[in-house]
Coordinates of C-alpha atoms in Angstrom, one line a residue:
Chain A
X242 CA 124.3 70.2 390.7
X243 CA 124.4 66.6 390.3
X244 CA 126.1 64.4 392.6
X245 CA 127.3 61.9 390.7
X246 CA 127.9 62.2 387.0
X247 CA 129.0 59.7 384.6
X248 CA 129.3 60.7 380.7
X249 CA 130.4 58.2 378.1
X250 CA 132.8 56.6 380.6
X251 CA 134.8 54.0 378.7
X252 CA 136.6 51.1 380.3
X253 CA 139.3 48.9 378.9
X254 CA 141.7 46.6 380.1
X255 CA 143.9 45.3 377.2
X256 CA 140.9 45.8 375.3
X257 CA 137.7 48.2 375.9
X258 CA 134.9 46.6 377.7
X259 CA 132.5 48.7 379.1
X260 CA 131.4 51.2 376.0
X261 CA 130.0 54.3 377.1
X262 CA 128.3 54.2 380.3
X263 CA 126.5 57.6 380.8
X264 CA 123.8 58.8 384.2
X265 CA 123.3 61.7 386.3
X266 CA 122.4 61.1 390.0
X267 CA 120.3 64.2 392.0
X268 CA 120.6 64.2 395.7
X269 CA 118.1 61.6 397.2
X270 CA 117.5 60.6 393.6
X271 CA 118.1 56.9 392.8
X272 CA 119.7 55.1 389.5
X273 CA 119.3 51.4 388.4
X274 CA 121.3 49.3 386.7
X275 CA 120.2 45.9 385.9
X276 CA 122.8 43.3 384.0
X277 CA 124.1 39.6 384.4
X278 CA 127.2 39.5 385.6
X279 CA 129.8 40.1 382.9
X280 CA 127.5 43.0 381.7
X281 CA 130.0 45.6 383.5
X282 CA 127.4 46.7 386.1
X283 CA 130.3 46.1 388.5
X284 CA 133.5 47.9 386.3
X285 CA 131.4 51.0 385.9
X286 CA 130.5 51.4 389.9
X287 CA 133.6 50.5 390.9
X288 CA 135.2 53.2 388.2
X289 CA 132.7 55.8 390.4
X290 CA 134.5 54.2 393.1
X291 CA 138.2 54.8 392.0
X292 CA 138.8 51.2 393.1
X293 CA 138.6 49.7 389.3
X294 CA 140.6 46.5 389.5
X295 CA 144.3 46.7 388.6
X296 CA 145.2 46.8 385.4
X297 CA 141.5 48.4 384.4
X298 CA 141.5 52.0 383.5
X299 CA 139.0 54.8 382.4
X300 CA 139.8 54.8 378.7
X301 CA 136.9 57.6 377.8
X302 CA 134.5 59.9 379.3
X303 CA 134.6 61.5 382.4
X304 CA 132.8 60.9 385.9
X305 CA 132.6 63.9 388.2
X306 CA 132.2 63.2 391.5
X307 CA 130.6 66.1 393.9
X308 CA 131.8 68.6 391.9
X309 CA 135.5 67.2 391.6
X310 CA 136.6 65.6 388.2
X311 CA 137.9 62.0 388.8
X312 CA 140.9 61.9 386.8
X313 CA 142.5 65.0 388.3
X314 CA 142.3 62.9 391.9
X315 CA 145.3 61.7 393.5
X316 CA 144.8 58.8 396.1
X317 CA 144.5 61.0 399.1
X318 CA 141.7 63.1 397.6
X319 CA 140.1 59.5 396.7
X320 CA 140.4 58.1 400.5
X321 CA 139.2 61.3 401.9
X322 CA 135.8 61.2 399.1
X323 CA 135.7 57.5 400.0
X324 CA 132.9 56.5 402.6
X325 CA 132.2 60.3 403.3
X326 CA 130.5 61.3 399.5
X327 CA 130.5 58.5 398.2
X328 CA 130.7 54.6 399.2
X329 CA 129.2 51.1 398.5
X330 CA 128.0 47.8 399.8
X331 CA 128.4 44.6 397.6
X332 CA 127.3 41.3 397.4
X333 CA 129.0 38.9 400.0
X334 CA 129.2 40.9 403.1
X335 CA 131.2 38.7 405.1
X336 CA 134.1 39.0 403.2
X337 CA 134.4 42.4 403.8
X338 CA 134.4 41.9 408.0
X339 CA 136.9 41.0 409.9
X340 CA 136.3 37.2 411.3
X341 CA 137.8 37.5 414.6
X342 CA 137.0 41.5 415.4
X343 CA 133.4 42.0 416.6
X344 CA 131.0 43.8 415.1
X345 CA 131.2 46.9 417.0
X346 CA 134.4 47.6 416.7
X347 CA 134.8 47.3 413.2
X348 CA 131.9 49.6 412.5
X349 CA 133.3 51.9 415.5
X350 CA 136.4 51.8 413.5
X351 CA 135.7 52.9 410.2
X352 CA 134.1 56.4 412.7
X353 CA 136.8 56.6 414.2
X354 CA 139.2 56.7 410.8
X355 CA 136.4 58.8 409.0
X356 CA 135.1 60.9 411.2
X357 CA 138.1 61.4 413.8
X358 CA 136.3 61.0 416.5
X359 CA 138.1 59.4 419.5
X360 CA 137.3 56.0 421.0
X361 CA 134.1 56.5 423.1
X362 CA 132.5 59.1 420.7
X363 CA 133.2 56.5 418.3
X364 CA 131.9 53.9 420.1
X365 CA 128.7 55.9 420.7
X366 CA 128.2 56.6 417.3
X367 CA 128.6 53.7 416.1
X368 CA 125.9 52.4 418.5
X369 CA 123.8 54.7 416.9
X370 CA 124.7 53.5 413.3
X371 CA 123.7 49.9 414.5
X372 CA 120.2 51.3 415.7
X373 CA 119.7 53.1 412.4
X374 CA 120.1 50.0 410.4
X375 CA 117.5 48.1 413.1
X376 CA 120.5 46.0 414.5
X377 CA 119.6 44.7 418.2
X378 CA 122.3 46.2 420.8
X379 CA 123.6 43.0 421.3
X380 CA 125.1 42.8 418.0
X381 CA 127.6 45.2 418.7
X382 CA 129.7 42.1 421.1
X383 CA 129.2 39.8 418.3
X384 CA 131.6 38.1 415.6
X385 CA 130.5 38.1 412.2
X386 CA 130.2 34.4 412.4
X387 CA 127.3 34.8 414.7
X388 CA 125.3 36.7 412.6
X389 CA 123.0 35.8 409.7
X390 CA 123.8 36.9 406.1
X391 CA 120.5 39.9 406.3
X392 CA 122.7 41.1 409.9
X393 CA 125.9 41.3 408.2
X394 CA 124.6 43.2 405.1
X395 CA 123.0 45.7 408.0
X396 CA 126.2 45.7 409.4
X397 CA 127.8 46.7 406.1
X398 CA 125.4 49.2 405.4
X399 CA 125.6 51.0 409.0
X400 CA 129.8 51.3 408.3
X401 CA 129.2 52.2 405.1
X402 CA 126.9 55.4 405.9
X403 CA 129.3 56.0 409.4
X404 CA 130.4 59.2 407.6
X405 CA 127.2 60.8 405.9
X406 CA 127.7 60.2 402.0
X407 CA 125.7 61.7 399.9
X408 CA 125.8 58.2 397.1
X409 CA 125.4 54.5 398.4
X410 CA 126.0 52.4 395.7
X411 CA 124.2 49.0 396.4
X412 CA 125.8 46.4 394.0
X413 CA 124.0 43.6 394.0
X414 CA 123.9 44.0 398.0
X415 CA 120.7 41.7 398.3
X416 CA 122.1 39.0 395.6
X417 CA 123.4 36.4 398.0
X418 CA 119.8 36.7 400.8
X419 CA 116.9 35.1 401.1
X420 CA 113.9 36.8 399.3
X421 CA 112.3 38.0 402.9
X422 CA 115.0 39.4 404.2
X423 CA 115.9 41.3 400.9
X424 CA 112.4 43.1 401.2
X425 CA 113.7 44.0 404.5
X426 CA 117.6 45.3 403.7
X427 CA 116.0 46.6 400.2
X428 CA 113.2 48.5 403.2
X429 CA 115.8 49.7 404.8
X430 CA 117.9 51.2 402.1
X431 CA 114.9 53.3 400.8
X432 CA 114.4 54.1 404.2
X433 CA 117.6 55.3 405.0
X434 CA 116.7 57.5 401.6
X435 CA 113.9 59.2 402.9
X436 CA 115.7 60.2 406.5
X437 CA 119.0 60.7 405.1
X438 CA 118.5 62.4 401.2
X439 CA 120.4 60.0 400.2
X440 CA 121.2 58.9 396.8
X441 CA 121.4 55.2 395.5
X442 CA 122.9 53.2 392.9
X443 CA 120.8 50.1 393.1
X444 CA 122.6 47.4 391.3
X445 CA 121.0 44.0 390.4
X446 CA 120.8 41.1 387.8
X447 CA 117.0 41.3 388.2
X448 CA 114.9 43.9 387.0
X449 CA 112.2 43.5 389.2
X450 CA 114.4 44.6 392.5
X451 CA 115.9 47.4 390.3
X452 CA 112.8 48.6 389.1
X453 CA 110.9 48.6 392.6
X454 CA 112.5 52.2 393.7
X455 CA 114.7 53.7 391.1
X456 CA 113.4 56.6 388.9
X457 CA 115.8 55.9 386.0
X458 CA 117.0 52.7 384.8
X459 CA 119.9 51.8 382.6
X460 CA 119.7 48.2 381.1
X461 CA 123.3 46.7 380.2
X462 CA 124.9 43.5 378.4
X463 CA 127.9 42.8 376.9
X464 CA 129.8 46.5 378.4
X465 CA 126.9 48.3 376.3
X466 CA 124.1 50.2 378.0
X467 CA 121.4 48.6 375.4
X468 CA 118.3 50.4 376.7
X469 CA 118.3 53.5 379.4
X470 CA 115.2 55.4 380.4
X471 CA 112.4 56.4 383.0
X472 CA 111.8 52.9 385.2
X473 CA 107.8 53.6 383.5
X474 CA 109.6 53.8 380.2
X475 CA 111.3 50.5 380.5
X476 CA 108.5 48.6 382.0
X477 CA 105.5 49.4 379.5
X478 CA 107.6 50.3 376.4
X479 CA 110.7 48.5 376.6
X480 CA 112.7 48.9 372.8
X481 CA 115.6 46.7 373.1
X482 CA 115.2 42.9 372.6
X483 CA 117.5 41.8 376.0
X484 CA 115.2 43.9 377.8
X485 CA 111.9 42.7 376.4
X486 CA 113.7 39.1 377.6
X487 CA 114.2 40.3 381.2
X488 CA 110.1 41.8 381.4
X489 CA 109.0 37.9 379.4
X490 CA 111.1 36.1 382.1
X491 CA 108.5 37.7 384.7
X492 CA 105.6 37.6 383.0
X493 CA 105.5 34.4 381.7
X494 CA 107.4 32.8 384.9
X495 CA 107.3 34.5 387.9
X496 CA 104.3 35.5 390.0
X497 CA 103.2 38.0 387.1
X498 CA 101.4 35.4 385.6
X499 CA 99.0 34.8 388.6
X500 CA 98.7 38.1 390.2
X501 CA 95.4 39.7 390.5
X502 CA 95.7 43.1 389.6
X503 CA 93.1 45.5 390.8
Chain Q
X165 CA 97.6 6.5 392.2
X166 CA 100.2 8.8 392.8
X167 CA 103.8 9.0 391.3
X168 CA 105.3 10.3 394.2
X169 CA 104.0 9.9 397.7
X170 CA 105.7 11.5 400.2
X171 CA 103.6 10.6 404.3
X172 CA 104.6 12.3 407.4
X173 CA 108.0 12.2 406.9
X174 CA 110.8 13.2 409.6
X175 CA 114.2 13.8 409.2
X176 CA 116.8 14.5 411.6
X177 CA 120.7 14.8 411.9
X178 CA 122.6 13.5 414.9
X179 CA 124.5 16.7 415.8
X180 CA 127.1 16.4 419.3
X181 CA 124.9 19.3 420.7
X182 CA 121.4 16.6 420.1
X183 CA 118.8 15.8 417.3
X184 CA 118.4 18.6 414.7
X185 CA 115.3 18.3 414.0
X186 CA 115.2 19.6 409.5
X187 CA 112.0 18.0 408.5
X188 CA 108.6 17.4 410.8
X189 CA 106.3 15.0 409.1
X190 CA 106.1 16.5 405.8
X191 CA 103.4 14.9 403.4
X192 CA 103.3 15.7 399.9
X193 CA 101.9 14.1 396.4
X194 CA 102.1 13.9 393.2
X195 CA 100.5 12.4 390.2
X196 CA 101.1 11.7 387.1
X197 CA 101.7 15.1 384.9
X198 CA 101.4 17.1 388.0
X199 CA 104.1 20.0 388.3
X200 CA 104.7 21.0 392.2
X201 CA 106.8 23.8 393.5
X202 CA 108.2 22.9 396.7
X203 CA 109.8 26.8 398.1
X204 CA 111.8 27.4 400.6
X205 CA 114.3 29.7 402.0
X206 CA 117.8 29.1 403.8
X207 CA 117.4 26.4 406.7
X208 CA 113.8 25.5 405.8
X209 CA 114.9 21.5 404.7
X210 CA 114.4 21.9 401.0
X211 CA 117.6 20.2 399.9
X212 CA 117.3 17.8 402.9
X213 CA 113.7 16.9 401.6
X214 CA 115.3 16.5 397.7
X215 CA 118.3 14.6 399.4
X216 CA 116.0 12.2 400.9
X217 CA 113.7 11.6 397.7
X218 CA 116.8 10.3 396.0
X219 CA 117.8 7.8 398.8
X220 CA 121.2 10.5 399.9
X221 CA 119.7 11.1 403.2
X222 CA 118.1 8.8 405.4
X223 CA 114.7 9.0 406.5
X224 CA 113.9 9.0 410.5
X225 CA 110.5 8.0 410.3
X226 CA 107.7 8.5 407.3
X227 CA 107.0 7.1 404.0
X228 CA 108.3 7.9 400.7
X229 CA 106.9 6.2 397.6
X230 CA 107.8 6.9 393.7
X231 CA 105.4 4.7 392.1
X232 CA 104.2 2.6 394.1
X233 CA 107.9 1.4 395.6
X234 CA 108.8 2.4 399.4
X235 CA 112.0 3.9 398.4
X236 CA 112.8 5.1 402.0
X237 CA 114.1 1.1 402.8
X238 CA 115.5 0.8 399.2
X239 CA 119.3 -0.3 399.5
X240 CA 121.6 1.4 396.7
X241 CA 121.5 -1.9 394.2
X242 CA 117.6 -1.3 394.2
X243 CA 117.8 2.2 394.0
X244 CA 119.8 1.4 390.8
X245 CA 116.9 -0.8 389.7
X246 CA 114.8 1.5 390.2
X247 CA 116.2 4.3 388.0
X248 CA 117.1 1.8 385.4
X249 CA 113.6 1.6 385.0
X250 CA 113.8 5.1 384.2
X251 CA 110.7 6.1 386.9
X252 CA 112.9 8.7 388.0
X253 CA 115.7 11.5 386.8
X254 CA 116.8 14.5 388.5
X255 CA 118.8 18.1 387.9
X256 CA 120.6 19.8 390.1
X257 CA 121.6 23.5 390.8
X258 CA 125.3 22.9 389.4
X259 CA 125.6 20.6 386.5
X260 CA 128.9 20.0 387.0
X261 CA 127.7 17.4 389.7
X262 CA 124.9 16.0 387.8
X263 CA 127.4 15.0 384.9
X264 CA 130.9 12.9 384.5
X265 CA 133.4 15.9 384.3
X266 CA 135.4 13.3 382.2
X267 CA 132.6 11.8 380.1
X268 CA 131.7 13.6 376.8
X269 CA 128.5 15.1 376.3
X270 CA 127.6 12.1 373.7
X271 CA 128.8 9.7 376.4
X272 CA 126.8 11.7 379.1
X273 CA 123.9 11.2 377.4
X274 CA 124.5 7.7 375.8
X275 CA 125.1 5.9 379.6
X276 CA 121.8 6.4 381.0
X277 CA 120.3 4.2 377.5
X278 CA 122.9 1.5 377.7
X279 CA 122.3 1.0 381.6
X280 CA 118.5 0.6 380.3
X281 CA 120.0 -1.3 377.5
X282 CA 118.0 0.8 374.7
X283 CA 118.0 0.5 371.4
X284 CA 118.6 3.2 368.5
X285 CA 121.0 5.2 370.7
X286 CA 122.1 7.8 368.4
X287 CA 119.1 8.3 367.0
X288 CA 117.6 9.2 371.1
X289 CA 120.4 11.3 371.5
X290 CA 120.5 13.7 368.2
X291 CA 116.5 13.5 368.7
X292 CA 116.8 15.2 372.5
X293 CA 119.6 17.4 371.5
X294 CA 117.2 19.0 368.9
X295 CA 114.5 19.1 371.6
X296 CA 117.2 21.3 374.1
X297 CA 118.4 23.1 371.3
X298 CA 122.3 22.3 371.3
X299 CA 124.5 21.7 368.7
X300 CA 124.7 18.7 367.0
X301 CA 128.6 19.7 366.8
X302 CA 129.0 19.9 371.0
X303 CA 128.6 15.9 371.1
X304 CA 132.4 15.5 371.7
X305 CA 132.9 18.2 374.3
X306 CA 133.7 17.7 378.2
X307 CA 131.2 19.5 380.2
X308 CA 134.1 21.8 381.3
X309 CA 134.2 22.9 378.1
X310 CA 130.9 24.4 377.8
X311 CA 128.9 27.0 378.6
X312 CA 126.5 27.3 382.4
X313 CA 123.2 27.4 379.9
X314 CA 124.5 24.6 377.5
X315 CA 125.8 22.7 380.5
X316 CA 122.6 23.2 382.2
X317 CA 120.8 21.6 379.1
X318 CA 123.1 18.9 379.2
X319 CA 122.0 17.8 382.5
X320 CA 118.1 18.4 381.3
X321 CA 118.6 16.1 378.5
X322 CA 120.6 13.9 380.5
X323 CA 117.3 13.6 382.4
X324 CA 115.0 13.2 379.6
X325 CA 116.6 10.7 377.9
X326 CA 115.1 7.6 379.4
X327 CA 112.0 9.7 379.4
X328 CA 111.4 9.6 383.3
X329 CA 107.7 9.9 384.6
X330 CA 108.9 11.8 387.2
X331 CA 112.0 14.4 387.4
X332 CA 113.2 16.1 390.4
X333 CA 115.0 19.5 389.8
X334 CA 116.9 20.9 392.6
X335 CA 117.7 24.8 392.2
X336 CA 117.8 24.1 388.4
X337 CA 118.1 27.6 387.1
X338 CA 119.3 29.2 389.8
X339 CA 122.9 29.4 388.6
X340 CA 121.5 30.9 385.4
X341 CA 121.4 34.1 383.5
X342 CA 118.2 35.5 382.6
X343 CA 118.5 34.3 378.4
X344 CA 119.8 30.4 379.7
X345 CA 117.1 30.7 382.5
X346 CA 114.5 31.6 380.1
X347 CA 115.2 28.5 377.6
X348 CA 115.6 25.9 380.6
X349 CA 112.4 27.3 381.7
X350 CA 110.4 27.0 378.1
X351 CA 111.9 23.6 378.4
X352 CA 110.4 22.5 381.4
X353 CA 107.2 23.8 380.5
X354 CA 107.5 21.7 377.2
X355 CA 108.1 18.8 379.1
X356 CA 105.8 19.2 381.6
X357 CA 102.6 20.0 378.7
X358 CA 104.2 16.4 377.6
X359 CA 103.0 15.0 380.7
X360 CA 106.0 14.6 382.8
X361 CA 105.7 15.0 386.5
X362 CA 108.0 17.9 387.5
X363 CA 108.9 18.0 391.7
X364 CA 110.8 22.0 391.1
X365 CA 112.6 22.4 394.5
X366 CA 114.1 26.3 394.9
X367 CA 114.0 29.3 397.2
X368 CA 113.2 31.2 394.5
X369 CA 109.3 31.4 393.8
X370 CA 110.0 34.0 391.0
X371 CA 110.9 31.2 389.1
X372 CA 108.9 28.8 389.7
X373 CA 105.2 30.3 390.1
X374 CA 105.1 30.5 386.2
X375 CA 105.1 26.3 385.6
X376 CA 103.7 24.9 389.0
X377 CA 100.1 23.5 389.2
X378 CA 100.8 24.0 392.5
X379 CA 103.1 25.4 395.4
X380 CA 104.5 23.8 398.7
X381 CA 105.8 26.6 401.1
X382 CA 108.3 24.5 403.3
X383 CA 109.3 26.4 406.2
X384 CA 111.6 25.6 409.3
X385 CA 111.0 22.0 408.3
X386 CA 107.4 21.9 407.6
X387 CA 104.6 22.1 404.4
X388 CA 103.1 25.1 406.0
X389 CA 101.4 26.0 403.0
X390 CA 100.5 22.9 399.7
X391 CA 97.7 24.6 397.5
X392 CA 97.2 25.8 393.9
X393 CA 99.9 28.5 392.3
X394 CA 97.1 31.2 391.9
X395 CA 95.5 30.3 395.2
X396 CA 99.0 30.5 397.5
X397 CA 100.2 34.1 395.5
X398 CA 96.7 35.6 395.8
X399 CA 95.5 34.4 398.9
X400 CA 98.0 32.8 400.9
X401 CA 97.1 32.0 404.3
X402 CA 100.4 30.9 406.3
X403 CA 101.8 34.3 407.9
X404 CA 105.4 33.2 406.5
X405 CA 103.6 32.3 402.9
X406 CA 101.7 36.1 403.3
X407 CA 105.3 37.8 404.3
X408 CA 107.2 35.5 401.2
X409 CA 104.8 36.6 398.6
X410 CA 105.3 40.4 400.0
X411 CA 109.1 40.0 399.7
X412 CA 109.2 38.5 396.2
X413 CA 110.3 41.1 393.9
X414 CA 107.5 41.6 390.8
X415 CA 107.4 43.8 387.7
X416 CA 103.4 44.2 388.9
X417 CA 104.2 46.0 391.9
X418 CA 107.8 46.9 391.0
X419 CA 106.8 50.6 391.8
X420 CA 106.1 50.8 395.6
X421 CA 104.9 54.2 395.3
X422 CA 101.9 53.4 393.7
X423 CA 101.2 50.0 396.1
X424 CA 97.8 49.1 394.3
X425 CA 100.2 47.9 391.2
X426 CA 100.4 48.7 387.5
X427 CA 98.4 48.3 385.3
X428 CA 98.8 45.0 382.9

């Protein structure tokens, strides 16, 4: 059974604006979406989410979630699927910290409220968490003002998989880093995919970072999914004219054009 | 000779904790029709280095000469001189600080002539407007009222209107999508098989491999790396340069399962 299923979900706030978004994610399978901003990358994971921005609404389809249908959730169901099936790390990681808490405790916190442990077993674990995202122990004492935007996204991801979910959505997690050190958080996620089983959402305006570990890729602009297929598929026979313009931007620009292939 | 000459410069900024040391004597040149890639990540001095270029930051020691003219020393009424003879233009990441927010786009593009005191104004402009591909029709528009990608062009014709031997561009795509990217890119290229010398300052090397005769890998302050595009992404020798070509996401090796790359 899939994890995460999405068929024809609609969107709309006075109008619609995301037209028909449909994907199946397997366990330890991963899903890419690649779209400029505006594209409604962002609506339809944060629809999977339940946290659509107010005033937005599913206005077709259906998404079912583990096994449970979406739109029969109330908010309690939603809080107890949150961060324990299914949860997400976004672009700007330090607005989602605390500034004057310290690392630890915030990531100790979310295992505490998630996993009811009490404080010491919480503490423990989160610890642990830390070391699974290759955080130094130290970090635990620190403020997220010490830290450098790569350590902060690790810090996200370790709260973020304190409770075991099955989906990660990663929504344009590596956006805001420097290209070495989104080698090493996009490393880590697939990573933390092989240990774990678990499945990904991998969200990005750029192809290339999409393309480099998802099996399926949906290509979106404007709220439409203009091109969806196997990653192979898009690359060597993309159809649809945006997505041509995405693969030219590479080729003709990037390091495409000198690479030695053997 | 070279356009821009750039000899063991050093910067540093007086902090209350001591000297912060952001560049160590970084060389660099240029000549005429030569397009460079300087690359660099967060903290490694690249907008310190394009700060100091244009006179904004001062230099602690080093050289920096745009044809021929020490510019490090220049005070701001021959710094004005100097760009009024139209040797140098520059973009920036956000064009809303390259251009007058309260100065049309015809008056945006008609200042830099009359400083020169050109002739045949409207003619330059409607001629450099066809040559960005914007609308004859956007003329009377406030940069607030346009688009990032036509904004963006604004500032790139902006820059080409005196027809500059040299143009430094700061991040200039970086705020982009991919279909605004894609045309300020072409653009660039155009202008740089027209013979203009481009200095292309970014942290992204994705996009700027495809139009640099050559790459500068600037790190913690330093050219640790100044050779050939193909040379630095095939063969690169600096262990940072080897780990930044790695990390740089590419449709080639976009699979990692199959490391040894797809096939073109």
């Amino acid at each position: 059974m899939s994890l995460l299923a999405l068929r024809d979900v609609k969107i709309a706030y006075d109008r619609e604006i995301v037209h028909g978004v449909s994907f199946t994610l397997e366990p330890g399978a991963v899903v890419g979406i690649v779209g400029e901003s505006g594209s409604g990358k962002t609506l339809t994971c944060r629809a999977a989410l339940g946290i659509l921005p107010e005033h937005f609404r599913i206005s077709g389809g259906s998404i079912e979630l583990d096994g449970h249908d979406v739109a029969s959730l109330t908010p309690k169901q939603w809080t107890a699927l949150r961060g324990s099936t299914i949860s997400a790390v976004f672009q700007d990681p330090a607005s989602y910290l605390n500034p004057s808490l310290t690392i630890g405790s915030q990531v100790a916190e979310v295992v505490r409220v998630k996993l009811g442990l009490g404080r010491r077993a919480a503490r423990l674990r989160a610890v642990e968490l830390l070391a699974s995202v290759r955080l130094p122990a130290a970090v635990y004492k620190q403020y997220p003002h010490e830290l450098s935007g790569g350590m902060l996204q690790r810090s996200l991801i370790a709260a973020a998989i304190a409770a075991q979910p099955k989906v990660l959505i990663a929504d344009e997690a590596t956006t805001a880093l420097d290209v070495t050190v989104q080698a090493e958080i996009l490393d880590l996620l697939a990573e933390l995919r092989e240990s774990t089983g678990l499945a990904l959402v991998v969200v990005s305006h750029d192809l290339a970072v999409v393309a480099q570990f998802c099996d399926e890729v949906l290509v979106m602009r404007d709220g439409t999914v203009v091109e969806q297929g196997p990653v192979e598929k898009i690359l060597y026979q993309p159809e649809h004219e945006y997505t041509r313009l995405l693969i030219e931007e590479h080729e003709s620009y990037g390091l495409e054009r000198y690479l030695v292939t053997s | 000779m070279s356009l821009l000459e750039i000899t063991d410069l050093d910067v540093h900024y007086r902090r209350r904790t001591g000297r912060l040391h952001v560049l160590r004597s970084v060389s660099l040149s240029l000549s005429p029709g030569e397009t460079v890639g300087v690359i660099g990540e967060t903290g490694s001095g690249k907008s310190t280095l394009a700060r100091t270029i244009l006179g904004l930051v001062k230099a602690s020691a080093g050289r920096i000469a745009i044809d021929g003219t020490d510019v490090a020393s220049l005070k701001p009424r021959q710094w004005r001189e100097l760009r009024r003879r139209g040797v140098v233009q520059y973009v920036f990441q956000d064009p809303l600080r390259s251009l007058d927010p309260d100065l049309t786009v015809l008056d945006s593009l008609a200042e830099p002539l009359r400083i020169q005191g050109a002739a045949g104004i409207r003619d330059k402009i409607l001629k450099i407007l066809a040559r960005v591909r914007l609308d004859e029709a956007l003329l009377d528009r406030l940069p607030g009222e346009l688009s990032g990608g036509q904004r963006q062009r604004v500032a790139v014709a902006r820059a080409l209107i005196t027809e500059p031997r040299l143009v430094l561009l700061d991040e200039p795509v970086s705020a982009l999508d991919s279909a605004n990217r894609v045309q300020v890119l072409e653009l660039l290229k155009e202008l740089r098989d027209a013979g203009t010398a481009l200095l292309f300052i970014s942290h992204d090397l994705g996009s700027v491999a495809g139009i640099a005769d050559r790459i500068a890998v600037l790190y913690e302050g330093e050219i640790v790396e100044d050779r050939p595009s193909a040379d630095v992404i095939n063969a690169p020798v600096h262990p940072y340069t080897r780990k930044l070509i790695r990390s740089v996401p590419t449709l080639r090796r976009a699979d990692r399962r199959t490391p040894e790359g797809i096939p073109a």
